Amino acid sequence: MADINEIRLDQAMKIEMETLWDCHKHDYWYDEHIEECLSEMLSAYIGDERNYAVDRAEIECTEMCKVSHCIKYENGKTKLYNVLNAPKGIERDYAPPGKEEGKAFYFGRDTDTNKVRRLFTLHAQGASDNGIRFGTVVDRKCLRDVREGVVEAVTPDDGIPAACEANIISCGNCRIMRVSDIAEIEKRWDESMEYGTCYSLIKPVAEWLNPLCAESVAGNCDAENTLALNTGLIEVGPTRPSCVITEHHKVLEFDTQYGKKEGLTMLSTLLCTRGGIITIKVHGQIYVDGSQHEEGHSYYGEAFSYIDKDGNVVTVVWTISEKEFLDASALTLTEIEKICNSHNPELVSRGFAEGIYNYCNTNGLNPKILLATLGQEQGWCLKGNYEKAFGVGPGGNPRDFSDSKTGIAASGNAFIKLFNEGVQGNSLLLKGINRDAGPNYPETKAACEDLNLWQSGNSKYVRYMEAGQDIECVNAAMYAKLRYTPWVDFPPQNSHPLEDWLHIYDSLEECLTNGT
């Protein structure tokens, strides 16, 4: 389990960066800055109710995985794995009868971001920000336990509508995998498919935990047991101390049916007994005091919609800003090498990591763009196909990428050209996306061993791809990616290329942190 105090210090760093708070004494996040200045910033932070989490606050878990997980029944066994790291999955020596042999079932692939990784606040009474209820430490009930009668649903009586009968639905997919998890997921199959495996597996403790005081985060509060306090361990047991220093700054409290309960900030933590620690990622605008920056958090997200192969309107959040798209400093060479090594060490020995780093720093492109493309187009080249690594070219017949530098340049140049096209053009509307027309049907032909056989059994999807659709991009970054790979739903492979690429992109930071 991660160290609670380390997590709080990481959160404090984010607060400082997002609020542009400046102590005017130190240039870097050194020990001296933490000891001398951090308490001042956090005291102002927790003293202002505008920094407290409200309904639908965004949450994250140290053990959440942002890529799809799969269950596959094969050769009398059941395997649960991360789609980007199948070898590290777990296996059960049993497959239930009647399960489709060899088919991969995906969990958390198309999760609704309005439901997953959200905190629904239900307990605060008469305490709201512009009619949006504040969160408290008792807002920890998961939807699975409510629906299965393990805990009672909470119905607020303050007249503010409740968006959910529980506080947490899911944090997506859980990186921790145990053989016993498979049965839990199978028991709640549909919900796990919709919300991710966390729906079936999450086990939150009785309450969220707050630091004893703002000063304790910086180590400036000696509350009886310094060693245990510094590790964060003392806070999970019944002997949790309290700060008795009157001058220290405590978390605000709100009225609930259980009496006064502490509110939630980015410093709050909720333990899951599986091993994860849940924190508040985005709770609304962040303020420190009236003289500081008040423009809100740095998270970027713009929604767009498309029609899937079955006629449903699908809404997705695009999370890459134009500034981020061009951030060549997003990864160091060492970090790029670590990502490549974690998926396929031969990418490093063949020069892909160095080539990506050099190209991006020379041309001003975020290396994550090329890495996500490398992961999507040929699955990190785990089956070879280095000459097709980045998938540039029509009809599933990419240009030759045997020379990694040439191939990287061809891919990067295409992205930059398309990005500039999006910036300079009069419109971000892309027409004819998701289109594969006759008589040759080149994309379908490239994906199917027998084109006629697939089309004869999927006439509805053939018509869907013949028609294509128009999609309004949210910025030039999305425009460039969707022009590079003009697909949102590809029935021959039952894939969602744009969203799949986004999942890989988001997983790169996770790979650096956890090595998976």
Short mmCIF file of C-alpha atoms in Angstrom, two decimals:
data_model
loop_
_atom_site.label_atom_id
_atom_site.label_comp_id
_atom_site.label_asym_id
_atom_site.label_seq_id
_atom_site.Cartn_x
_atom_site.Cartn_y
_atom_site.Cartn_z
CA MET A 1 0.00 0.00 0.00
CA ALA A 2 1.27 3.47 -0.80
CA ASP A 3 2.38 5.76 2.00
CA ILE A 4 -0.42 8.14 3.00
CA ASN A 5 1.86 11.03 3.84
CA GLU A 6 3.69 10.69 0.52
CA ILE A 7 0.35 10.89 -1.26
CA ARG A 8 -0.60 13.99 0.72
CA LEU A 9 2.69 15.65 -0.15
CA ASP A 10 2.09 14.83 -3.82
CA GLN A 11 -1.38 16.35 -3.54
CA ALA A 12 0.06 19.42 -1.82
CA MET A 13 2.47 19.85 -4.72
CA LYS A 14 -0.44 19.72 -7.17
CA ILE A 15 -2.34 22.29 -5.12
CA GLU A 16 0.67 24.60 -5.14
CA MET A 17 1.15 24.24 -8.89
CA GLU A 18 -2.52 24.66 -9.78
CA THR A 19 -3.03 27.69 -7.57
CA LEU A 20 0.28 29.26 -8.65
CA TRP A 21 1.03 29.82 -4.97
CA ASP A 22 4.50 31.27 -4.44
CA CYS A 23 6.32 31.43 -1.11
CA HIS A 24 8.83 33.92 -2.61
CA LYS A 25 11.62 32.08 -0.75
CA HIS A 26 12.36 28.89 -2.64
CA ASP A 27 12.52 28.02 -6.32
CA TYR A 28 12.13 24.26 -5.94
CA TRP A 29 10.23 21.67 -3.92
CA TYR A 30 13.07 21.02 -1.49
CA ASP A 31 12.83 19.82 2.13
CA GLU A 32 13.36 23.40 3.27
CA HIS A 33 10.35 24.56 1.30
CA ILE A 34 8.17 21.78 2.73
CA GLU A 35 9.24 22.45 6.30
CA GLU A 36 9.21 26.24 6.18
CA CYS A 37 6.45 27.22 3.76
CA LEU A 38 4.04 24.37 3.03
CA SER A 39 2.00 24.80 6.21
CA GLU A 40 1.25 28.42 5.33
CA MET A 41 -0.18 27.48 1.95
CA LEU A 42 -2.20 24.51 3.25
CA SER A 43 -3.57 26.51 6.18
CA ALA A 44 -5.11 28.97 3.75
CA TYR A 45 -6.25 26.09 1.54
CA ILE A 46 -8.19 24.07 4.14
CA GLY A 47 -9.58 27.22 5.75
CA ASP A 48 -11.55 28.16 2.65
CA GLU A 49 -14.71 26.14 1.94
CA ARG A 50 -14.29 26.83 -1.76
CA ASN A 51 -11.54 24.19 -1.73
CA TYR A 52 -13.82 21.42 -0.47
CA ALA A 53 -15.13 18.60 -2.61
CA VAL A 54 -18.74 18.75 -3.77
CA ASP A 55 -21.07 16.36 -5.56
CA ARG A 56 -19.52 14.68 -8.63
CA ALA A 57 -15.97 15.50 -7.58
CA GLU A 58 -13.45 13.52 -9.63
CA ILE A 59 -11.62 10.83 -7.69
CA GLU A 60 -8.69 8.53 -8.46
CA CYS A 61 -7.11 5.48 -6.84
CA THR A 62 -3.45 4.53 -6.59
CA GLU A 63 -4.35 1.09 -7.96
CA MET A 64 -6.72 2.12 -10.75
CA CYS A 65 -5.78 1.16 -14.30
CA LYS A 66 -6.88 3.42 -17.16
CA VAL A 67 -6.77 0.74 -19.86
CA SER A 68 -9.28 -2.01 -20.57
CA HIS A 69 -9.13 -5.34 -18.76
CA CYS A 70 -10.21 -8.61 -20.35
CA ILE A 71 -11.45 -12.03 -19.39
CA LYS A 72 -10.78 -14.79 -21.90
CA TYR A 73 -11.95 -18.41 -21.68
CA GLU A 74 -9.47 -20.66 -23.44
CA ASN A 75 -8.25 -24.27 -23.17
CA GLY A 76 -10.35 -24.93 -20.10
CA LYS A 77 -8.94 -21.95 -18.24
CA THR A 78 -10.00 -18.39 -17.46
CA LYS A 79 -7.54 -15.52 -17.77
CA LEU A 80 -7.94 -11.98 -16.42
CA TYR A 81 -5.48 -9.45 -17.79
CA ASN A 82 -4.67 -5.87 -18.76
CA VAL A 83 -4.96 -5.50 -22.55
CA LEU A 84 -1.52 -3.85 -22.69
CA ASN A 85 0.15 -6.43 -20.47
CA ALA A 86 -1.43 -9.84 -21.00
CA PRO A 87 1.62 -11.79 -19.70
CA LYS A 88 1.15 -10.21 -16.25
CA GLY A 89 -2.45 -11.36 -15.97
CA ILE A 90 -3.75 -14.08 -13.65
CA GLU A 91 -5.25 -17.45 -14.58
CA ARG A 92 -7.88 -19.73 -13.06
CA ASP A 93 -7.71 -23.46 -13.88
CA TYR A 94 -11.37 -23.62 -14.75
CA ALA A 95 -13.71 -22.26 -17.41
CA PRO A 96 -17.49 -22.32 -16.80
CA PRO A 97 -19.45 -24.38 -19.31
CA GLY A 98 -21.03 -22.57 -22.22
CA LYS A 99 -18.47 -19.76 -22.40
CA GLU A 100 -17.33 -18.74 -25.88
CA GLU A 101 -13.90 -20.21 -26.46
CA GLY A 102 -11.10 -17.78 -27.25
CA LYS A 103 -13.18 -14.60 -27.19
CA ALA A 104 -11.94 -11.64 -25.15
CA PHE A 105 -14.56 -9.85 -23.04
CA TYR A 106 -13.61 -6.24 -22.28
CA PHE A 107 -14.31 -4.46 -18.99
CA GLY A 108 -14.37 -0.71 -18.54
CA ARG A 109 -13.76 0.02 -22.20
CA ASP A 110 -16.48 2.62 -22.76
CA THR A 111 -17.00 3.88 -19.22
CA ASP A 112 -19.22 6.89 -18.63
CA THR A 113 -16.99 9.58 -17.09
CA ASN A 114 -20.07 11.12 -15.47
CA LYS A 115 -20.37 7.99 -13.34
CA VAL A 116 -16.98 6.30 -13.06
CA ARG A 117 -14.30 7.95 -10.90
CA ARG A 118 -16.87 10.30 -9.39
CA LEU A 119 -17.88 10.96 -5.80
CA PHE A 120 -21.59 11.42 -5.21
CA THR A 121 -22.15 13.32 -1.97
CA LEU A 122 -25.18 12.39 0.13
CA HIS A 123 -24.64 13.14 3.81
CA ALA A 124 -24.01 16.86 4.35
CA GLN A 125 -27.17 18.61 5.55
CA GLY A 126 -27.79 22.22 4.62
CA ALA A 127 -24.21 22.60 3.42
CA SER A 128 -23.77 23.29 -0.26
CA ASP A 129 -21.90 25.43 -2.74
CA ASN A 130 -24.41 27.06 -5.11
CA GLY A 131 -26.84 24.20 -4.52
CA ILE A 132 -24.20 21.45 -4.93
CA ARG A 133 -23.80 19.37 -1.77
CA PHE A 134 -20.43 19.22 0.00
CA GLY A 135 -18.71 15.89 0.55
CA THR A 136 -17.87 14.53 4.00
CA VAL A 137 -15.75 11.71 5.39
CA VAL A 138 -18.81 9.42 5.63
CA ASP A 139 -19.44 9.61 1.86
CA ARG A 140 -17.83 6.21 1.20
CA LYS A 141 -20.60 3.72 0.35
CA CYS A 142 -20.11 1.85 -2.92
CA LEU A 143 -22.99 1.15 -5.31
CA ARG A 144 -22.42 -2.61 -5.29
CA ASP A 145 -22.95 -2.84 -1.53
CA VAL A 146 -26.08 -0.68 -1.71
CA ARG A 147 -27.64 -2.72 -4.50
CA GLU A 148 -26.79 -6.01 -2.82
CA GLY A 149 -28.20 -4.89 0.55
CA VAL A 150 -24.87 -4.89 2.40
CA VAL A 151 -25.37 -1.23 3.38
CA GLU A 152 -28.42 0.99 3.31
CA ALA A 153 -28.91 3.62 0.65
CA VAL A 154 -28.83 7.22 1.81
CA THR A 155 -31.67 9.54 0.79
CA PRO A 156 -30.82 13.19 1.44
CA ASP A 157 -33.58 15.24 3.02
CA ASP A 158 -32.22 18.70 2.21
CA GLY A 159 -34.12 19.09 -1.06
CA ILE A 160 -31.00 18.83 -3.23
CA PRO A 161 -31.45 16.06 -5.83
CA ALA A 162 -29.19 13.00 -5.53
CA ALA A 163 -27.56 11.73 -8.71
CA CYS A 164 -26.87 8.26 -7.28
CA GLU A 165 -28.03 6.12 -4.34
CA ALA A 166 -24.40 5.49 -3.35
CA ASN A 167 -21.23 7.55 -3.07
CA ILE A 168 -18.90 5.63 -5.37
CA ILE A 169 -19.74 3.48 -8.38
CA SER A 170 -16.25 2.49 -9.49
CA CYS A 171 -12.73 3.80 -10.12
CA GLY A 172 -12.52 1.90 -13.41
CA ASN A 173 -10.38 -1.24 -13.54
CA CYS A 174 -8.31 -2.43 -10.59
CA ARG A 175 -4.64 -3.06 -11.30
CA ILE A 176 -4.47 -5.60 -8.46
CA MET A 177 -5.55 -8.99 -9.78
CA ARG A 178 -6.21 -12.13 -7.78
CA VAL A 179 -7.63 -15.46 -8.91
CA SER A 180 -10.58 -14.98 -6.55
CA ASP A 181 -11.44 -11.73 -8.37
CA ILE A 182 -12.60 -13.62 -11.46
CA ALA A 183 -15.62 -15.11 -9.68
CA GLU A 184 -16.53 -11.71 -8.20
CA ILE A 185 -16.45 -10.13 -11.66
CA GLU A 186 -18.45 -12.98 -13.22
CA LYS A 187 -21.09 -12.57 -10.49
CA ARG A 188 -21.57 -8.93 -11.57
CA TRP A 189 -20.73 -9.32 -15.22
CA ASP A 190 -22.84 -6.56 -16.77
CA GLU A 191 -21.91 -3.95 -14.16
CA SER A 192 -18.21 -4.80 -14.46
CA MET A 193 -18.42 -4.46 -18.23
CA GLU A 194 -20.05 -1.05 -17.87
CA TYR A 195 -18.13 0.40 -14.93
CA GLY A 196 -14.88 -1.59 -14.82
CA THR A 197 -13.75 -4.35 -12.48
CA CYS A 198 -13.52 -1.96 -9.50
CA TYR A 199 -17.34 -2.11 -9.27
CA SER A 200 -17.11 -5.75 -8.19
CA LEU A 201 -13.90 -5.51 -6.18
CA ILE A 202 -13.76 -2.18 -4.30
CA LYS A 203 -13.71 -2.49 -0.48
CA PRO A 204 -13.61 0.97 1.11
CA VAL A 205 -13.06 1.37 4.84
CA ALA A 206 -15.57 3.08 7.13
CA GLU A 207 -14.54 6.71 6.54
CA TRP A 208 -12.25 8.97 4.58
CA LEU A 209 -9.19 10.20 6.49
CA ASN A 210 -7.95 13.76 6.74
CA PRO A 211 -4.58 14.98 8.02
CA LEU A 212 -4.66 15.88 11.71
CA CYS A 213 -4.05 19.49 10.74
CA ALA A 214 -2.56 21.44 7.85
CA GLU A 215 0.76 21.58 9.68
CA SER A 216 1.00 17.78 9.97
CA VAL A 217 1.34 17.38 6.20
CA ALA A 218 4.66 19.22 6.34
CA GLY A 219 5.71 17.30 9.46
CA ASN A 220 5.22 20.26 11.77
CA CYS A 221 2.85 18.59 14.24
CA ASP A 222 4.20 16.06 16.73
CA ALA A 223 1.02 14.26 17.82
CA GLU A 224 2.09 11.65 20.37
CA ASN A 225 3.49 9.02 17.98
CA THR A 226 5.90 10.60 15.51
CA LEU A 227 7.08 7.38 13.85
CA ALA A 228 3.60 6.03 13.19
CA LEU A 229 2.33 9.44 12.20
CA ASN A 230 5.11 9.94 9.67
CA THR A 231 4.26 6.67 7.95
CA GLY A 232 0.55 7.39 7.99
CA LEU A 233 -0.13 4.04 9.65
CA ILE A 234 -1.53 5.44 12.87
CA GLU A 235 -4.44 6.99 10.98
CA VAL A 236 -5.98 3.68 9.94
CA GLY A 237 -6.44 2.30 13.43
CA PRO A 238 -8.69 3.12 16.38
CA THR A 239 -5.89 5.03 18.14
CA ARG A 240 -5.73 7.86 15.65
CA PRO A 241 -4.58 10.92 17.64
CA SER A 242 -5.85 14.44 17.28
CA CYS A 243 -3.90 17.64 17.03
CA VAL A 244 -4.18 19.50 20.33
CA ILE A 245 -2.33 22.62 19.24
CA THR A 246 -4.95 25.36 19.12
CA GLU A 247 -3.06 27.45 16.58
CA HIS A 248 -2.97 24.65 14.04
CA HIS A 249 -5.48 24.60 11.20
CA LYS A 250 -8.07 21.83 11.09
CA VAL A 251 -10.37 20.65 8.32
CA LEU A 252 -13.82 22.28 8.20
CA GLU A 253 -16.79 20.27 9.45
CA PHE A 254 -20.35 19.96 8.12
CA ASP A 255 -23.59 18.77 9.72
CA THR A 256 -24.73 15.24 8.87
CA GLN A 257 -27.21 12.75 10.34
CA TYR A 258 -24.24 11.35 12.28
CA GLY A 259 -23.34 14.73 13.77
CA LYS A 260 -20.59 17.02 12.56
CA LYS A 261 -18.24 15.38 10.09
CA GLU A 262 -15.11 16.66 8.40
CA GLY A 263 -15.29 17.77 4.79
CA LEU A 264 -13.11 16.48 1.93
CA THR A 265 -10.22 18.18 0.15
CA MET A 266 -7.42 17.04 -2.12
CA LEU A 267 -5.59 16.00 1.07
CA SER A 268 -8.30 13.48 2.04
CA THR A 269 -7.71 9.75 1.54
CA LEU A 270 -10.04 6.74 1.48
CA LEU A 271 -8.41 3.37 1.96
CA CYS A 272 -9.53 0.32 0.00
CA THR A 273 -8.63 -2.87 1.82
CA ARG A 274 -7.45 -4.39 -1.46
CA GLY A 275 -4.46 -2.03 -1.26
CA GLY A 276 -5.47 1.17 -3.04
CA ILE A 277 -5.78 4.69 -1.71
CA ILE A 278 -8.49 6.90 -3.17
CA THR A 279 -8.02 10.68 -3.33
CA ILE A 280 -9.87 13.70 -4.65
CA LYS A 281 -8.43 14.66 -8.04
CA VAL A 282 -10.72 17.54 -9.05
CA HIS A 283 -13.30 19.01 -6.68
CA GLY A 284 -14.07 22.34 -8.34
CA GLN A 285 -12.15 25.57 -8.51
CA ILE A 286 -9.13 25.79 -6.27
CA TYR A 287 -8.51 28.88 -4.16
CA VAL A 288 -5.82 29.60 -1.61
CA ASP A 289 -6.61 33.18 -0.68
CA GLY A 290 -7.91 36.27 -2.39
CA SER A 291 -4.49 37.31 -3.67
CA GLN A 292 -3.75 34.02 -5.35
CA HIS A 293 -4.65 32.52 -8.70
CA GLU A 294 -8.37 31.73 -9.03
CA GLU A 295 -8.81 30.25 -12.46
CA GLY A 296 -9.38 26.66 -11.40
CA HIS A 297 -7.62 23.38 -12.00
CA SER A 298 -5.47 22.46 -15.00
CA TYR A 299 -7.41 19.40 -16.07
CA TYR A 300 -8.47 19.58 -19.72
CA GLY A 301 -11.49 17.75 -21.11
CA GLU A 302 -13.90 18.45 -23.95
CA ALA A 303 -16.74 16.12 -24.95
CA PHE A 304 -17.52 14.98 -28.47
CA SER A 305 -20.02 12.46 -29.84
CA TYR A 306 -20.26 9.90 -32.60
CA ILE A 307 -22.69 7.21 -33.77
CA ASP A 308 -21.51 3.65 -33.14
CA LYS A 309 -22.14 0.64 -35.36
CA ASP A 310 -25.40 -0.19 -33.56
CA GLY A 311 -26.83 3.31 -33.92
CA ASN A 312 -26.10 4.52 -30.39
CA VAL A 313 -24.86 8.04 -29.66
CA VAL A 314 -21.55 7.68 -27.82
CA THR A 315 -20.09 10.63 -25.90
CA VAL A 316 -16.35 10.66 -25.19
CA VAL A 317 -14.12 13.16 -23.41
CA TRP A 318 -11.02 14.23 -25.32
CA THR A 319 -8.33 15.06 -22.75
CA ILE A 320 -5.34 16.34 -24.76
CA SER A 321 -5.08 20.09 -25.12
CA GLU A 322 -3.30 21.75 -28.03
CA LYS A 323 -0.55 22.89 -25.66
CA GLU A 324 -0.04 19.33 -24.40
CA PHE A 325 0.04 17.96 -27.96
CA LEU A 326 3.11 20.12 -28.68
CA ASP A 327 4.87 19.57 -25.32
CA ALA A 328 8.15 18.01 -26.44
CA SER A 329 9.44 17.97 -22.85
CA ALA A 330 6.62 15.72 -21.60
CA LEU A 331 9.01 12.74 -21.37
CA THR A 332 12.77 12.39 -20.97
CA LEU A 333 14.78 9.88 -22.99
CA THR A 334 15.05 7.69 -19.89
CA GLU A 335 11.27 7.73 -19.48
CA ILE A 336 10.70 6.86 -23.14
CA GLU A 337 13.16 3.98 -22.81
CA LYS A 338 11.36 2.75 -19.69
CA ILE A 339 8.01 2.77 -21.47
CA CYS A 340 9.42 0.92 -24.49
CA ASN A 341 11.27 -1.58 -22.30
CA SER A 342 8.12 -2.34 -20.32
CA HIS A 343 6.34 -3.38 -23.53
CA ASN A 344 9.08 -4.61 -25.86
CA PRO A 345 12.80 -4.13 -25.04
CA GLU A 346 13.72 -4.62 -28.68
CA LEU A 347 12.20 -1.23 -29.43
CA VAL A 348 15.07 0.30 -27.47
CA SER A 349 17.78 -1.81 -29.09
CA ARG A 350 16.39 -0.98 -32.53
CA GLY A 351 16.60 2.74 -31.79
CA PHE A 352 12.91 3.55 -31.52
CA ALA A 353 13.17 5.21 -28.08
CA GLU A 354 16.10 7.42 -29.04
CA GLY A 355 14.55 8.17 -32.42
CA ILE A 356 11.26 9.27 -30.83
CA TYR A 357 13.06 11.44 -28.29
CA ASN A 358 15.29 13.13 -30.88
CA TYR A 359 12.49 13.73 -33.36
CA CYS A 360 10.09 15.21 -30.81
CA ASN A 361 12.68 17.52 -29.25
CA THR A 362 13.75 18.74 -32.68
CA ASN A 363 10.27 19.23 -34.08
CA GLY A 364 8.17 20.18 -31.06
CA LEU A 365 5.85 17.18 -30.66
CA ASN A 366 4.81 15.42 -27.45
CA PRO A 367 6.55 12.00 -27.52
CA LYS A 368 3.44 10.43 -25.99
CA ILE A 369 1.71 10.98 -29.33
CA LEU A 370 4.18 8.72 -31.13
CA LEU A 371 4.35 6.19 -28.28
CA ALA A 372 0.57 5.79 -28.14
CA THR A 373 0.57 5.34 -31.92
CA LEU A 374 3.33 2.74 -31.65
CA GLY A 375 1.27 0.90 -29.06
CA GLN A 376 -1.91 1.02 -31.10
CA GLU A 377 -0.80 0.32 -34.65
CA GLN A 378 1.31 -2.78 -34.08
CA GLY A 379 0.91 -3.58 -30.38
CA TRP A 380 4.43 -2.36 -29.55
CA CYS A 381 5.68 -4.68 -32.33
CA LEU A 382 5.51 -7.70 -30.03
CA LYS A 383 4.83 -9.82 -33.10
CA GLY A 384 7.44 -8.12 -35.22
CA ASN A 385 6.16 -5.90 -38.04
CA TYR A 386 8.71 -3.22 -37.16
CA GLU A 387 8.46 -2.05 -40.75
CA LYS A 388 4.81 -1.12 -40.10
CA ALA A 389 5.27 0.32 -36.62
CA PHE A 390 3.34 3.58 -36.96
CA GLY A 391 0.70 2.62 -39.51
CA VAL A 392 0.99 5.56 -41.89
CA GLY A 393 -0.68 4.86 -45.21
CA PRO A 394 -4.10 3.94 -46.60
CA GLY A 395 -5.73 0.56 -46.78
CA GLY A 396 -3.86 -1.02 -43.88
CA ASN A 397 -0.67 -1.03 -45.98
CA PRO A 398 1.73 1.30 -44.11
CA ARG A 399 4.91 2.70 -45.53
CA ASP A 400 8.17 0.93 -44.81
CA PHE A 401 9.39 1.59 -41.27
CA SER A 402 12.50 -0.62 -41.34
CA ASP A 403 14.57 2.51 -40.76
CA SER A 404 13.20 3.68 -37.42
CA LYS A 405 14.32 7.28 -37.96
CA THR A 406 12.64 7.53 -41.33
CA GLY A 407 9.51 5.86 -40.01
CA ILE A 408 9.35 8.05 -36.91
CA ALA A 409 9.83 11.16 -39.05
CA ALA A 410 7.07 10.11 -41.43
CA SER A 411 4.65 9.59 -38.54
CA GLY A 412 5.67 12.74 -36.64
CA ASN A 413 5.58 14.91 -39.77
CA ALA A 414 2.08 13.65 -40.52
CA PHE A 415 0.86 14.54 -37.02
CA ILE A 416 2.40 18.02 -37.10
CA LYS A 417 1.09 18.73 -40.60
CA LEU A 418 -2.43 17.66 -39.62
CA PHE A 419 -2.26 19.62 -36.35
CA ASN A 420 -1.30 22.80 -38.23
CA GLU A 421 -4.11 22.12 -40.66
CA GLY A 422 -6.53 22.05 -37.73
CA VAL A 423 -5.12 25.25 -36.23
CA GLN A 424 -5.10 27.22 -39.48
CA GLY A 425 -8.36 25.95 -40.97
CA ASN A 426 -11.75 27.57 -40.67
CA SER A 427 -13.42 24.47 -39.27
CA LEU A 428 -12.63 21.41 -37.14
CA LEU A 429 -15.41 19.39 -38.79
CA LEU A 430 -14.13 16.17 -40.37
CA LYS A 431 -16.35 14.61 -43.00
CA GLY A 432 -16.42 10.99 -44.08
CA ILE A 433 -14.84 9.65 -40.89
CA ASN A 434 -15.27 5.93 -40.29
CA ARG A 435 -15.79 5.27 -44.01
CA ASP A 436 -14.71 2.21 -45.99
CA ALA A 437 -16.31 2.24 -49.42
CA GLY A 438 -16.68 -0.23 -52.23
CA PRO A 439 -15.87 -1.73 -54.50
CA ASN A 440 -12.55 -2.60 -52.84
CA TYR A 441 -13.27 -1.94 -49.13
CA PRO A 442 -9.51 -1.64 -48.41
CA GLU A 443 -9.70 -1.24 -44.61
CA THR A 444 -12.08 -4.16 -44.11
CA LYS A 445 -10.07 -6.30 -46.53
CA ALA A 446 -6.87 -5.63 -44.59
CA ALA A 447 -8.52 -6.73 -41.33
CA CYS A 448 -10.38 -9.84 -42.57
CA GLU A 449 -8.97 -13.07 -43.94
CA ASP A 450 -12.10 -13.53 -46.06
CA LEU A 451 -13.71 -10.21 -47.02
CA ASN A 452 -16.79 -11.75 -48.65
CA LEU A 453 -17.44 -14.08 -45.74
CA TRP A 454 -17.32 -11.26 -43.18
CA GLN A 455 -19.46 -8.93 -45.27
CA SER A 456 -22.10 -11.59 -45.94
CA GLY A 457 -22.66 -12.00 -42.20
CA ASN A 458 -22.42 -8.31 -41.31
CA SER A 459 -24.38 -6.42 -43.97
CA LYS A 460 -25.58 -3.87 -41.40
CA TYR A 461 -22.01 -2.96 -40.51
CA VAL A 462 -20.97 -2.85 -44.16
CA ARG A 463 -23.63 -0.19 -44.75
CA TYR A 464 -22.51 1.63 -41.59
CA MET A 465 -18.96 1.91 -42.91
CA GLU A 466 -20.05 2.74 -46.44
CA ALA A 467 -21.93 5.76 -45.14
CA GLY A 468 -19.25 7.11 -42.81
CA GLN A 469 -20.09 10.09 -40.60
CA ASP A 470 -19.11 13.68 -39.89
CA ILE A 471 -17.44 14.48 -36.56
CA GLU A 472 -16.79 17.90 -35.05
CA CYS A 473 -13.38 17.83 -33.35
CA VAL A 474 -12.88 19.77 -30.13
CA ASN A 475 -9.39 21.08 -30.95
CA ALA A 476 -6.50 20.74 -33.38
CA ALA A 477 -4.97 17.89 -31.37
CA MET A 478 -8.05 15.72 -31.82
CA TYR A 479 -8.30 16.85 -35.43
CA ALA A 480 -4.75 15.62 -36.10
CA LYS A 481 -5.30 12.22 -34.48
CA LEU A 482 -8.64 11.61 -36.17
CA ARG A 483 -7.20 12.58 -39.55
CA TYR A 484 -4.23 10.29 -38.91
CA THR A 485 -6.50 7.33 -38.08
CA PRO A 486 -10.00 8.27 -39.26
CA TRP A 487 -11.91 5.68 -37.24
CA VAL A 488 -14.06 5.79 -34.11
CA ASP A 489 -15.75 2.37 -34.47
CA PHE A 490 -14.26 -0.40 -36.63
CA PRO A 491 -16.66 -3.38 -36.69
CA PRO A 492 -14.34 -5.93 -38.39
CA GLN A 493 -12.13 -5.87 -35.29
CA ASN A 494 -14.80 -4.79 -32.80
CA SER A 495 -12.51 -1.89 -31.87
CA HIS A 496 -12.83 1.82 -31.15
CA PRO A 497 -9.57 3.20 -32.53
CA LEU A 498 -9.75 6.78 -31.26
CA GLU A 499 -10.74 5.80 -27.73
CA ASP A 500 -8.31 2.87 -27.69
CA TRP A 501 -5.50 5.27 -28.62
CA LEU A 502 -6.56 7.63 -25.82
CA HIS A 503 -6.48 4.75 -23.32
CA ILE A 504 -2.93 3.90 -24.37
CA TYR A 505 -1.91 7.56 -24.18
CA ASP A 506 -3.32 7.86 -20.65
CA SER A 507 -1.61 4.64 -19.57
CA LEU A 508 1.91 5.92 -20.35
CA GLU A 509 2.22 7.89 -17.11
CA GLU A 510 0.88 4.89 -15.24
CA CYS A 511 3.58 2.76 -16.86
CA LEU A 512 6.27 5.12 -15.51
CA THR A 513 4.79 5.04 -12.02
CA ASN A 514 4.06 1.34 -11.73
CA GLY A 515 6.03 -0.32 -14.49
CA THR A 516 2.89 -1.91 -15.98
#
